[in-house]
């Protein structure tokens, strides 16, 4: 149980375009979803927290107009990187927590990640 | 705020036992989690300790001492596939977690 999928697993795009990444909880209800980015050999950096049906809460320094997050249902959240630039190239990982898992309601289950390369 | 400290690197040989320590400072404590991340992959949940003591799951065990603000992940009968980064994490409110910087474990033949 507690499977989170993420799509696409990798994407290459041109500078200035927008990219949408989907995160789905497959077998539990994700009341909260999180979006992280991770640079090589570094820890996870939380970008934003989203609760189903409400606006996302962004961490300090993360541009909410650039990284659009939508959490429309208990199983789906999307991250759209708008007007992507090469410095946005990174590994983007979502995670979800909620009910119906073997861990606590705070335990986060991670998606497999999306590697974004902006040319 | 929350902060966690763990060693940056650990090296061990196949078949050995290794312990990865994590000390934490939190404004409120609910539990300590451990995650494994292989190079190029996403973190996977390993264990969660809310109470003091040792939790065993196969070759991996996790220990917590709330009075010492300390925990560790114990890996036994090391295998090459255990080479990965290991993160400890504590809940930081509103469902969020704060992660340590990770410990890179290298298992050598």
Short mmCIF file of C-alpha atoms in Angstrom, two decimals:
data_model
loop_
_atom_site.label_atom_id
_atom_site.label_comp_id
_atom_site.label_asym_id
_atom_site.label_seq_id
_atom_site.Cartn_x
_atom_site.Cartn_y
_atom_site.Cartn_z
CA UNK A 1 0.00 0.00 0.00
CA UNK A 2 0.83 3.74 -0.04
CA UNK A 3 1.92 3.99 -3.65
CA UNK A 4 2.51 7.37 -5.22
CA UNK A 5 3.03 7.75 -8.92
CA UNK A 6 4.50 10.68 -10.77
CA UNK A 7 4.35 11.54 -14.43
CA UNK A 8 6.40 12.12 -16.47
CA UNK A 9 9.52 10.49 -15.07
CA UNK A 10 11.69 12.76 -17.15
CA UNK A 11 11.14 15.71 -19.44
CA UNK A 12 13.31 17.88 -21.63
CA UNK A 13 11.95 21.22 -22.70
CA UNK A 14 13.03 24.46 -24.29
CA UNK A 15 13.60 27.58 -22.26
CA UNK A 16 10.41 29.64 -21.93
CA UNK A 17 7.99 26.74 -22.13
CA UNK A 18 5.81 25.38 -19.33
CA UNK A 19 5.93 21.88 -17.96
CA UNK A 20 3.26 20.11 -15.93
CA UNK A 21 4.10 17.30 -13.55
CA UNK A 22 1.39 15.07 -12.08
CA UNK A 23 1.46 13.33 -8.73
CA UNK A 24 -1.09 10.67 -7.85
CA UNK A 25 -1.73 8.60 -4.74
CA UNK A 26 -2.88 5.24 -6.07
CA UNK A 27 -4.20 3.39 -3.04
CA UNK A 28 -4.81 5.93 -0.31
CA UNK A 29 -6.36 9.33 0.20
CA UNK A 30 -3.71 12.01 0.18
CA UNK A 31 -5.01 14.84 2.29
CA UNK A 32 -1.68 16.59 1.95
CA UNK A 33 0.80 16.55 -0.89
CA UNK A 34 4.25 18.05 -0.95
CA UNK A 35 6.51 19.16 -3.74
CA UNK A 36 10.28 19.03 -3.39
CA UNK A 37 13.21 19.74 -5.60
CA UNK A 38 16.57 18.12 -5.18
CA UNK A 39 19.87 19.05 -6.72
CA UNK A 40 22.59 16.42 -7.14
CA UNK A 41 24.13 15.23 -3.86
CA UNK A 42 21.88 17.50 -1.84
CA UNK A 43 18.96 16.99 0.47
CA UNK A 44 15.33 17.49 -0.37
CA UNK A 45 14.20 21.09 -0.47
CA UNK A 46 10.51 21.57 0.24
CA UNK A 47 8.89 23.92 -2.24
CA UNK A 48 5.26 23.87 -1.20
CA UNK A 49 2.55 22.04 0.67
CA UNK A 50 -0.88 21.53 -0.79
CA UNK A 51 -4.07 20.38 0.82
CA UNK A 52 -6.95 19.09 -1.23
CA UNK A 53 -9.28 21.86 -2.25
CA UNK A 54 -7.21 24.75 -0.92
CA UNK A 55 -4.37 26.93 -2.10
CA UNK A 56 -0.85 25.69 -1.74
CA UNK A 57 1.45 27.06 0.94
CA UNK A 58 4.82 27.96 -0.51
CA UNK A 59 8.10 27.93 1.34
CA UNK A 60 10.09 31.11 1.63
CA UNK A 61 11.93 31.97 -1.56
CA UNK A 62 9.74 29.84 -3.84
CA UNK A 63 7.92 31.86 -6.49
CA UNK A 64 4.26 30.88 -6.43
CA UNK A 65 3.61 32.42 -9.85
CA UNK A 66 6.38 30.34 -11.37
CA UNK A 67 5.57 27.05 -9.69
CA UNK A 68 1.82 26.62 -9.92
CA UNK A 69 0.37 23.91 -7.73
CA UNK A 70 -3.11 22.47 -7.93
CA UNK A 71 -4.52 19.81 -5.62
CA UNK A 72 -7.94 19.25 -7.06
CA UNK A 73 -8.72 15.87 -5.53
CA UNK A 74 -7.60 13.53 -2.77
CA UNK A 75 -5.52 11.59 -5.26
CA UNK A 76 -4.04 14.17 -7.61
CA UNK A 77 -1.77 17.18 -7.37
CA UNK A 78 -0.02 18.94 -10.23
CA UNK A 79 3.03 21.17 -10.37
CA UNK A 80 3.42 23.42 -13.39
CA UNK A 81 6.77 25.05 -13.95
CA UNK A 82 5.95 28.12 -15.98
CA UNK A 83 8.38 29.82 -18.35
CA UNK A 84 11.06 27.31 -17.46
CA UNK A 85 14.70 28.32 -17.58
CA UNK A 86 17.88 26.23 -17.40
CA UNK A 87 18.27 27.00 -13.69
CA UNK A 88 14.96 25.24 -13.10
CA UNK A 89 16.55 21.98 -14.22
CA UNK A 90 16.33 19.68 -11.24
CA UNK A 91 14.80 16.53 -9.82
CA UNK A 92 11.24 17.28 -8.72
CA UNK A 93 9.70 14.87 -6.24
CA UNK A 94 6.20 14.81 -4.83
CA UNK A 95 5.12 13.10 -1.67
CA UNK A 96 1.79 12.45 -0.06
CA UNK A 97 0.49 11.78 3.40
CA UNK A 98 -2.96 10.88 4.53
CA UNK A 99 -5.20 8.12 5.75
CA UNK A 100 -5.30 4.46 4.94
CA UNK A 101 -1.58 3.74 5.16
CA UNK A 102 0.57 1.65 7.49
CA UNK A 103 2.47 4.70 8.73
CA UNK A 104 1.24 7.68 10.70
CA UNK A 105 -0.84 10.38 9.05
CA UNK A 106 2.39 12.42 8.89
CA UNK A 107 4.38 9.71 7.13
CA UNK A 108 5.22 10.87 3.64
CA UNK A 109 5.27 8.51 0.70
CA UNK A 110 7.27 9.68 -2.24
CA UNK A 111 6.64 9.50 -5.93
CA UNK A 112 9.48 8.28 -8.16
CA UNK A 113 10.44 11.82 -9.14
CA UNK A 114 10.59 13.78 -12.39
CA UNK A 115 13.89 14.83 -13.85
CA UNK A 116 13.44 18.14 -15.64
CA UNK A 117 16.04 19.41 -18.05
CA UNK A 118 15.54 22.84 -19.54
CA UNK A 119 17.63 23.59 -22.59
CA UNK B 1 12.58 25.43 14.32
CA UNK B 2 13.74 21.95 13.48
CA UNK B 3 17.24 20.73 12.77
CA UNK B 4 18.70 17.29 12.33
CA UNK B 5 22.28 16.12 12.24
CA UNK B 6 23.54 12.94 10.70
CA UNK B 7 26.94 11.91 9.36
CA UNK B 8 27.53 12.79 5.73
CA UNK B 9 29.20 9.52 4.76
CA UNK B 10 29.59 6.00 6.06
CA UNK B 11 31.50 3.12 4.47
CA UNK B 12 31.21 -0.56 5.37
CA UNK B 13 31.82 -3.96 3.82
CA UNK B 14 29.34 -6.55 2.68
CA UNK B 15 27.95 -8.62 5.51
CA UNK B 16 28.82 -6.07 8.14
CA UNK B 17 26.55 -4.07 10.44
CA UNK B 18 26.36 -0.31 10.21
CA UNK B 19 24.63 2.27 12.39
CA UNK B 20 23.60 5.68 11.10
CA UNK B 21 22.94 8.16 13.88
CA UNK B 22 20.60 11.11 13.88
CA UNK B 23 20.29 13.80 16.51
CA UNK B 24 17.52 16.32 16.34
CA UNK B 25 16.33 19.58 17.80
CA UNK B 26 12.64 20.26 17.49
CA UNK B 27 10.11 22.60 19.03
CA UNK B 28 7.69 19.70 19.34
CA UNK B 29 8.37 16.03 18.74
CA UNK B 30 6.04 13.43 17.26
CA UNK B 31 8.37 10.83 15.86
CA UNK B 32 11.43 10.04 13.78
CA UNK B 33 11.27 8.60 10.29
CA UNK B 34 13.94 7.09 8.07
CA UNK B 35 14.06 7.10 4.30
CA UNK B 36 16.34 5.43 1.78
CA UNK B 37 17.21 7.03 -1.52
CA UNK B 38 19.21 5.33 -4.25
CA UNK B 39 21.15 7.48 -6.65
CA UNK B 40 18.78 8.87 -9.26
CA UNK B 41 15.68 7.65 -7.46
CA UNK B 42 13.18 9.05 -5.01
CA UNK B 43 13.18 8.44 -1.25
CA UNK B 44 11.39 5.37 0.04
CA UNK B 45 9.98 5.15 3.53
CA UNK B 46 11.80 2.71 5.81
CA UNK B 47 10.54 3.20 9.34
CA UNK B 48 8.85 5.45 11.85
CA UNK B 49 9.46 5.56 15.61
CA UNK B 50 7.07 7.47 17.81
CA UNK B 51 8.07 5.76 21.06
CA UNK B 52 11.40 4.93 22.65
CA UNK B 53 12.97 1.64 21.74
CA UNK B 54 13.94 -0.51 18.83
CA UNK B 55 11.72 -1.31 15.86
CA UNK B 56 12.89 -4.18 13.70
CA UNK B 57 11.93 -4.79 10.09
CA UNK B 58 14.00 -7.52 8.53
CA UNK B 59 17.64 -6.49 8.20
CA UNK B 60 16.83 -2.90 9.14
CA UNK B 61 16.10 -1.66 12.65
CA UNK B 62 15.44 1.83 13.93
CA UNK B 63 15.94 3.08 17.45
CA UNK B 64 14.68 6.14 19.25
CA UNK B 65 15.54 7.80 22.55
CA UNK B 66 13.34 10.81 23.06
CA UNK B 67 15.14 11.88 26.23
CA UNK B 68 18.41 12.07 24.27
CA UNK B 69 16.80 13.53 21.10
CA UNK B 70 18.60 10.76 19.28
CA UNK B 71 17.86 7.91 17.00
CA UNK B 72 19.67 5.55 14.71
CA UNK B 73 19.12 3.28 11.78
CA UNK B 74 20.81 -0.10 12.03
CA UNK B 75 21.49 -2.08 8.89
CA UNK B 76 22.58 -5.69 9.31
CA UNK B 77 24.03 -8.21 6.87
CA UNK B 78 24.90 -5.40 4.51
CA UNK B 79 24.44 -6.01 0.82
CA UNK B 80 25.79 -4.05 -2.12
CA UNK B 81 22.26 -2.89 -2.93
CA UNK B 82 22.14 -1.10 0.43
CA UNK B 83 24.49 1.54 -0.97
CA UNK B 84 22.29 4.61 -0.94
CA UNK B 85 21.60 7.81 0.93
CA UNK B 86 19.66 7.56 4.17
CA UNK B 87 17.68 10.46 5.58
CA UNK B 88 16.20 10.92 9.00
CA UNK B 89 13.17 13.18 9.25
CA UNK B 90 10.91 14.66 11.89
CA UNK B 91 7.41 16.05 11.45
CA UNK B 92 7.52 19.84 11.54
CA UNK B 93 3.83 20.66 11.76
CA UNK B 94 0.98 20.88 9.28
CA UNK B 95 1.93 17.45 7.96
CA UNK B 96 5.35 18.65 6.83
CA UNK B 97 8.62 16.97 7.64
CA UNK B 98 12.10 18.34 8.06
CA UNK B 99 14.80 16.13 6.59
CA UNK B 100 18.39 15.75 7.61
CA UNK B 101 21.06 16.31 4.99
CA UNK B 102 21.41 12.60 4.42
CA UNK B 103 24.09 9.98 5.00
CA UNK B 104 25.67 8.37 1.98
CA UNK B 105 26.32 4.71 2.71
CA UNK B 106 28.85 2.94 0.53
CA UNK B 107 28.99 -0.84 0.82
CA UNK B 108 32.21 -2.38 -0.45
CA UNK B 109 32.80 -6.00 -1.40
#
